[in-house]
Amino acid sequence: MAWLLLALAIASEIAATSALKLANGFTHLGWSALVVAGYTTSFALLGKALQLQMDMGTAYAVWSGAGTAAIAIIGFAFMGENLSPLKIGGIVLIIAGVIVLNLAGTH
């Protein structure tokens, strides 16, 4: 159940961060409302996952790492942002770090 809540927290964070650019400095009310609702939901779900005995370091690493990687890809695919080999390398390192933290927590 904790992993499901974490996945939902990640999805909310990705939606909020994507809307953040579209909110145009909080000048667009609809997108701004989505930003606030998305981050509020994301933090609430992350907190609930931690309450279910998920390790804080692992939960935060997965939440922030998956969100960061997804936003970089969304920025490239839908918002015309550059995805250089160096950025791709960074995403790979983030994913590798999350995997290592998960493996370290299993013993």
Short mmCIF file of N, CA and C in Angstrom, two decimals:
data_model
loop_
_atom_site.label_atom_id
_atom_site.label_comp_id
_atom_site.label_asym_id
_atom_site.label_seq_id
_atom_site.Cartn_x
_atom_site.Cartn_y
_atom_site.Cartn_z
N MET A 1 0.82 -1.20 0.00
CA MET A 1 0.00 0.00 0.00
C MET A 1 0.86 1.26 0.00
N ALA A 2 1.99 1.23 0.73
CA ALA A 2 2.88 2.39 0.78
C ALA A 2 3.42 2.72 -0.61
N TRP A 3 3.75 1.69 -1.38
CA TRP A 3 4.29 1.93 -2.72
C TRP A 3 3.24 2.51 -3.65
N LEU A 4 1.99 2.09 -3.50
CA LEU A 4 0.91 2.65 -4.29
C LEU A 4 0.72 4.13 -3.96
N LEU A 5 0.72 4.46 -2.67
CA LEU A 5 0.60 5.86 -2.26
C LEU A 5 1.77 6.68 -2.79
N LEU A 6 2.96 6.10 -2.76
CA LEU A 6 4.14 6.80 -3.29
C LEU A 6 3.99 7.03 -4.79
N ALA A 7 3.51 6.04 -5.52
CA ALA A 7 3.31 6.20 -6.97
C ALA A 7 2.30 7.32 -7.26
N LEU A 8 1.23 7.37 -6.47
CA LEU A 8 0.24 8.43 -6.64
C LEU A 8 0.83 9.80 -6.28
N ALA A 9 1.69 9.83 -5.27
CA ALA A 9 2.36 11.08 -4.89
C ALA A 9 3.27 11.56 -6.02
N ILE A 10 3.96 10.64 -6.66
CA ILE A 10 4.83 10.99 -7.78
C ILE A 10 4.00 11.53 -8.94
N ALA A 11 2.90 10.87 -9.25
CA ALA A 11 2.03 11.34 -10.34
C ALA A 11 1.50 12.74 -10.06
N SER A 12 1.10 13.00 -8.82
CA SER A 12 0.62 14.33 -8.45
C SER A 12 1.71 15.38 -8.57
N GLU A 13 2.91 15.01 -8.15
CA GLU A 13 4.04 15.95 -8.22
C GLU A 13 4.39 16.25 -9.68
N ILE A 14 4.35 15.26 -10.54
CA ILE A 14 4.64 15.45 -11.96
C ILE A 14 3.59 16.37 -12.59
N ALA A 15 2.33 16.14 -12.27
CA ALA A 15 1.26 17.00 -12.79
C ALA A 15 1.43 18.43 -12.31
N ALA A 16 1.74 18.61 -11.04
CA ALA A 16 1.92 19.95 -10.49
C ALA A 16 3.11 20.67 -11.11
N THR A 17 4.21 19.96 -11.28
CA THR A 17 5.40 20.58 -11.85
C THR A 17 5.19 20.92 -13.32
N SER A 18 4.50 20.06 -14.05
CA SER A 18 4.18 20.37 -15.44
C SER A 18 3.29 21.60 -15.53
N ALA A 19 2.32 21.70 -14.63
CA ALA A 19 1.41 22.85 -14.62
C ALA A 19 2.13 24.12 -14.19
N LEU A 20 3.20 23.98 -13.43
CA LEU A 20 3.94 25.15 -12.95
C LEU A 20 4.45 26.01 -14.10
N LYS A 21 4.96 25.37 -15.13
CA LYS A 21 5.43 26.13 -16.29
C LYS A 21 4.25 26.77 -17.02
N LEU A 22 3.15 26.03 -17.12
CA LEU A 22 1.97 26.54 -17.81
C LEU A 22 1.26 27.64 -17.03
N ALA A 23 1.50 27.70 -15.71
CA ALA A 23 0.87 28.74 -14.89
C ALA A 23 1.46 30.13 -15.18
N ASN A 24 2.58 30.16 -15.89
CA ASN A 24 3.18 31.42 -16.34
C ASN A 24 3.35 32.43 -15.20
N GLY A 25 4.13 32.00 -14.19
CA GLY A 25 4.37 32.88 -13.06
C GLY A 25 3.13 33.12 -12.22
N PHE A 26 2.26 32.15 -12.18
CA PHE A 26 0.99 32.21 -11.44
C PHE A 26 0.06 33.30 -11.96
N THR A 27 0.17 33.58 -13.25
CA THR A 27 -0.75 34.55 -13.86
C THR A 27 -1.96 33.87 -14.50
N HIS A 28 -1.91 32.57 -14.66
CA HIS A 28 -3.04 31.81 -15.21
C HIS A 28 -3.69 31.03 -14.07
N LEU A 29 -4.89 31.44 -13.69
CA LEU A 29 -5.56 30.93 -12.50
C LEU A 29 -5.77 29.42 -12.53
N GLY A 30 -6.23 28.88 -13.63
CA GLY A 30 -6.51 27.45 -13.71
C GLY A 30 -5.27 26.60 -13.49
N TRP A 31 -4.20 26.91 -14.19
CA TRP A 31 -2.95 26.17 -14.04
C TRP A 31 -2.36 26.37 -12.65
N SER A 32 -2.51 27.59 -12.11
CA SER A 32 -2.01 27.87 -10.76
C SER A 32 -2.74 27.02 -9.72
N ALA A 33 -4.04 26.87 -9.88
CA ALA A 33 -4.82 26.04 -8.97
C ALA A 33 -4.37 24.58 -9.05
N LEU A 34 -4.06 24.11 -10.26
CA LEU A 34 -3.57 22.75 -10.42
C LEU A 34 -2.21 22.57 -9.74
N VAL A 35 -1.36 23.58 -9.80
CA VAL A 35 -0.06 23.52 -9.13
C VAL A 35 -0.26 23.33 -7.63
N VAL A 36 -1.07 24.18 -7.03
CA VAL A 36 -1.30 24.11 -5.59
C VAL A 36 -1.95 22.78 -5.19
N ALA A 37 -2.97 22.38 -5.92
CA ALA A 37 -3.65 21.12 -5.61
C ALA A 37 -2.73 19.92 -5.80
N GLY A 38 -1.93 19.95 -6.86
CA GLY A 38 -1.03 18.83 -7.13
C GLY A 38 0.05 18.66 -6.08
N TYR A 39 0.67 19.77 -5.69
CA TYR A 39 1.72 19.69 -4.66
C TYR A 39 1.13 19.33 -3.30
N THR A 40 -0.04 19.87 -2.98
CA THR A 40 -0.69 19.54 -1.71
C THR A 40 -1.00 18.05 -1.65
N THR A 41 -1.56 17.53 -2.73
CA THR A 41 -1.88 16.10 -2.80
C THR A 41 -0.62 15.26 -2.73
N SER A 42 0.40 15.67 -3.45
CA SER A 42 1.64 14.91 -3.49
C SER A 42 2.27 14.81 -2.10
N PHE A 43 2.36 15.93 -1.38
CA PHE A 43 2.96 15.91 -0.05
C PHE A 43 2.11 15.11 0.93
N ALA A 44 0.79 15.20 0.81
CA ALA A 44 -0.09 14.43 1.69
C ALA A 44 0.10 12.93 1.45
N LEU A 45 0.17 12.52 0.19
CA LEU A 45 0.36 11.11 -0.12
C LEU A 45 1.75 10.62 0.28
N LEU A 46 2.76 11.45 0.09
CA LEU A 46 4.12 11.08 0.52
C LEU A 46 4.14 10.91 2.04
N GLY A 47 3.51 11.81 2.75
CA GLY A 47 3.44 11.69 4.20
C GLY A 47 2.72 10.44 4.65
N LYS A 48 1.66 10.09 3.95
CA LYS A 48 0.91 8.88 4.29
C LYS A 48 1.76 7.63 4.01
N ALA A 49 2.51 7.63 2.91
CA ALA A 49 3.39 6.49 2.62
C ALA A 49 4.45 6.34 3.71
N LEU A 50 4.98 7.45 4.19
CA LEU A 50 5.97 7.39 5.27
C LEU A 50 5.34 6.88 6.56
N GLN A 51 4.10 7.23 6.78
CA GLN A 51 3.39 6.78 7.97
C GLN A 51 3.23 5.26 7.96
N LEU A 52 3.21 4.66 6.79
CA LEU A 52 3.06 3.20 6.65
C LEU A 52 4.40 2.48 6.73
N GLN A 53 5.35 3.08 7.39
CA GLN A 53 6.65 2.47 7.68
C GLN A 53 7.59 2.36 6.48
N MET A 54 7.40 3.17 5.47
CA MET A 54 8.34 3.21 4.37
C MET A 54 9.56 4.03 4.83
N ASP A 55 10.75 3.57 4.47
CA ASP A 55 11.96 4.31 4.84
C ASP A 55 11.94 5.70 4.22
N MET A 56 12.25 6.71 5.01
CA MET A 56 12.19 8.09 4.56
C MET A 56 13.18 8.34 3.41
N GLY A 57 14.40 7.87 3.52
CA GLY A 57 15.39 8.10 2.47
C GLY A 57 14.99 7.46 1.16
N THR A 58 14.50 6.25 1.24
CA THR A 58 14.06 5.55 0.03
C THR A 58 12.85 6.23 -0.58
N ALA A 59 11.87 6.57 0.24
CA ALA A 59 10.66 7.21 -0.27
C ALA A 59 11.00 8.54 -0.94
N TYR A 60 11.82 9.34 -0.30
CA TYR A 60 12.14 10.64 -0.87
C TYR A 60 12.98 10.50 -2.13
N ALA A 61 13.91 9.55 -2.13
CA ALA A 61 14.74 9.33 -3.32
C ALA A 61 13.89 8.90 -4.51
N VAL A 62 12.97 7.98 -4.28
CA VAL A 62 12.10 7.52 -5.37
C VAL A 62 11.19 8.66 -5.82
N TRP A 63 10.60 9.38 -4.87
CA TRP A 63 9.68 10.48 -5.18
C TRP A 63 10.38 11.57 -5.98
N SER A 64 11.51 12.03 -5.49
CA SER A 64 12.19 13.13 -6.18
C SER A 64 12.89 12.65 -7.45
N GLY A 65 13.48 11.47 -7.43
CA GLY A 65 14.18 10.96 -8.60
C GLY A 65 13.25 10.66 -9.75
N ALA A 66 12.16 9.97 -9.46
CA ALA A 66 11.19 9.65 -10.52
C ALA A 66 10.56 10.93 -11.06
N GLY A 67 10.26 11.86 -10.18
CA GLY A 67 9.69 13.14 -10.61
C GLY A 67 10.65 13.92 -11.48
N THR A 68 11.90 13.98 -11.08
CA THR A 68 12.91 14.71 -11.85
C THR A 68 13.10 14.10 -13.23
N ALA A 69 13.23 12.78 -13.28
CA ALA A 69 13.41 12.11 -14.57
C ALA A 69 12.19 12.30 -15.47
N ALA A 70 11.02 12.15 -14.91
CA ALA A 70 9.79 12.30 -15.70
C ALA A 70 9.63 13.72 -16.22
N ILE A 71 9.93 14.72 -15.39
CA ILE A 71 9.79 16.11 -15.82
C ILE A 71 10.79 16.44 -16.92
N ALA A 72 11.99 15.91 -16.84
CA ALA A 72 12.97 16.15 -17.91
C ALA A 72 12.47 15.58 -19.23
N ILE A 73 11.88 14.40 -19.18
CA ILE A 73 11.36 13.77 -20.39
C ILE A 73 10.12 14.51 -20.90
N ILE A 74 9.22 14.92 -20.00
CA ILE A 74 8.04 15.68 -20.39
C ILE A 74 8.44 17.02 -21.00
N GLY A 75 9.42 17.67 -20.40
CA GLY A 75 9.91 18.94 -20.95
C GLY A 75 10.42 18.79 -22.37
N PHE A 76 11.12 17.71 -22.62
CA PHE A 76 11.64 17.43 -23.96
C PHE A 76 10.51 17.08 -24.92
N ALA A 77 9.62 16.18 -24.50
CA ALA A 77 8.60 15.66 -25.40
C ALA A 77 7.48 16.65 -25.70
N PHE A 78 7.12 17.49 -24.72
CA PHE A 78 5.94 18.32 -24.89
C PHE A 78 6.17 19.82 -24.80
N MET A 79 7.33 20.24 -24.29
CA MET A 79 7.53 21.67 -24.06
C MET A 79 8.72 22.24 -24.80
N GLY A 80 9.24 21.47 -25.73
CA GLY A 80 10.31 21.97 -26.59
C GLY A 80 11.64 22.19 -25.90
N GLU A 81 11.87 21.53 -24.78
CA GLU A 81 13.13 21.70 -24.07
C GLU A 81 14.18 20.75 -24.63
N ASN A 82 15.43 21.11 -24.45
CA ASN A 82 16.56 20.34 -24.93
C ASN A 82 16.82 19.14 -24.02
N LEU A 83 17.16 18.01 -24.62
CA LEU A 83 17.56 16.82 -23.87
C LEU A 83 18.90 16.36 -24.41
N SER A 84 19.95 16.95 -23.85
CA SER A 84 21.31 16.67 -24.31
C SER A 84 21.81 15.34 -23.76
N PRO A 85 22.89 14.83 -24.32
CA PRO A 85 23.48 13.61 -23.77
C PRO A 85 23.86 13.76 -22.29
N LEU A 86 24.29 14.94 -21.90
CA LEU A 86 24.63 15.16 -20.49
C LEU A 86 23.39 15.06 -19.60
N LYS A 87 22.27 15.61 -20.05
CA LYS A 87 21.02 15.49 -19.29
C LYS A 87 20.57 14.04 -19.21
N ILE A 88 20.70 13.33 -20.31
CA ILE A 88 20.33 11.90 -20.31
C ILE A 88 21.21 11.14 -19.31
N GLY A 89 22.49 11.47 -19.30
CA GLY A 89 23.40 10.85 -18.33
C GLY A 89 22.98 11.15 -16.90
N GLY A 90 22.55 12.37 -16.64
CA GLY A 90 22.07 12.73 -15.32
C GLY A 90 20.84 11.95 -14.91
N ILE A 91 19.92 11.77 -15.85
CA ILE A 91 18.72 10.98 -15.57
C ILE A 91 19.09 9.54 -15.25
N VAL A 92 20.02 8.99 -16.01
CA VAL A 92 20.48 7.62 -15.75
C VAL A 92 21.10 7.52 -14.36
N LEU A 93 21.88 8.52 -13.97
CA LEU A 93 22.49 8.51 -12.63
C LEU A 93 21.43 8.61 -11.53
N ILE A 94 20.40 9.41 -11.76
CA ILE A 94 19.31 9.52 -10.78
C ILE A 94 18.64 8.15 -10.60
N ILE A 95 18.32 7.51 -11.71
CA ILE A 95 17.66 6.20 -11.65
C ILE A 95 18.57 5.19 -10.96
N ALA A 96 19.85 5.22 -11.29
CA ALA A 96 20.81 4.30 -10.65
C ALA A 96 20.88 4.55 -9.15
N GLY A 97 20.87 5.80 -8.75
CA GLY A 97 20.91 6.13 -7.32
C GLY A 97 19.68 5.61 -6.58
N VAL A 98 18.53 5.74 -7.19
CA VAL A 98 17.29 5.24 -6.58
C VAL A 98 17.37 3.73 -6.44
N ILE A 99 17.86 3.05 -7.46
CA ILE A 99 17.99 1.60 -7.41
C ILE A 99 18.95 1.18 -6.29
N VAL A 100 20.07 1.87 -6.18
CA VAL A 100 21.06 1.54 -5.13
C VAL A 100 20.44 1.76 -3.75
N LEU A 101 19.73 2.86 -3.55
CA LEU A 101 19.09 3.09 -2.25
C LEU A 101 18.07 2.00 -1.93
N ASN A 102 17.32 1.57 -2.92
CA ASN A 102 16.35 0.50 -2.69
C ASN A 102 17.04 -0.81 -2.35
N LEU A 103 18.12 -1.12 -3.04
CA LEU A 103 18.86 -2.35 -2.76
C LEU A 103 19.52 -2.30 -1.38
N ALA A 104 20.00 -1.13 -1.00
CA ALA A 104 20.65 -0.99 0.30
C ALA A 104 19.66 -1.14 1.44
N GLY A 105 18.40 -0.83 1.18
CA GLY A 105 17.39 -0.93 2.23
C GLY A 105 16.80 -2.32 2.40
N THR A 106 17.20 -3.27 1.57
CA THR A 106 16.59 -4.61 1.62
C THR A 106 17.28 -5.56 2.57
N HIS A 107 18.42 -5.19 3.14
CA HIS A 107 19.11 -6.14 4.02
C HIS A 107 18.68 -6.03 5.45
#
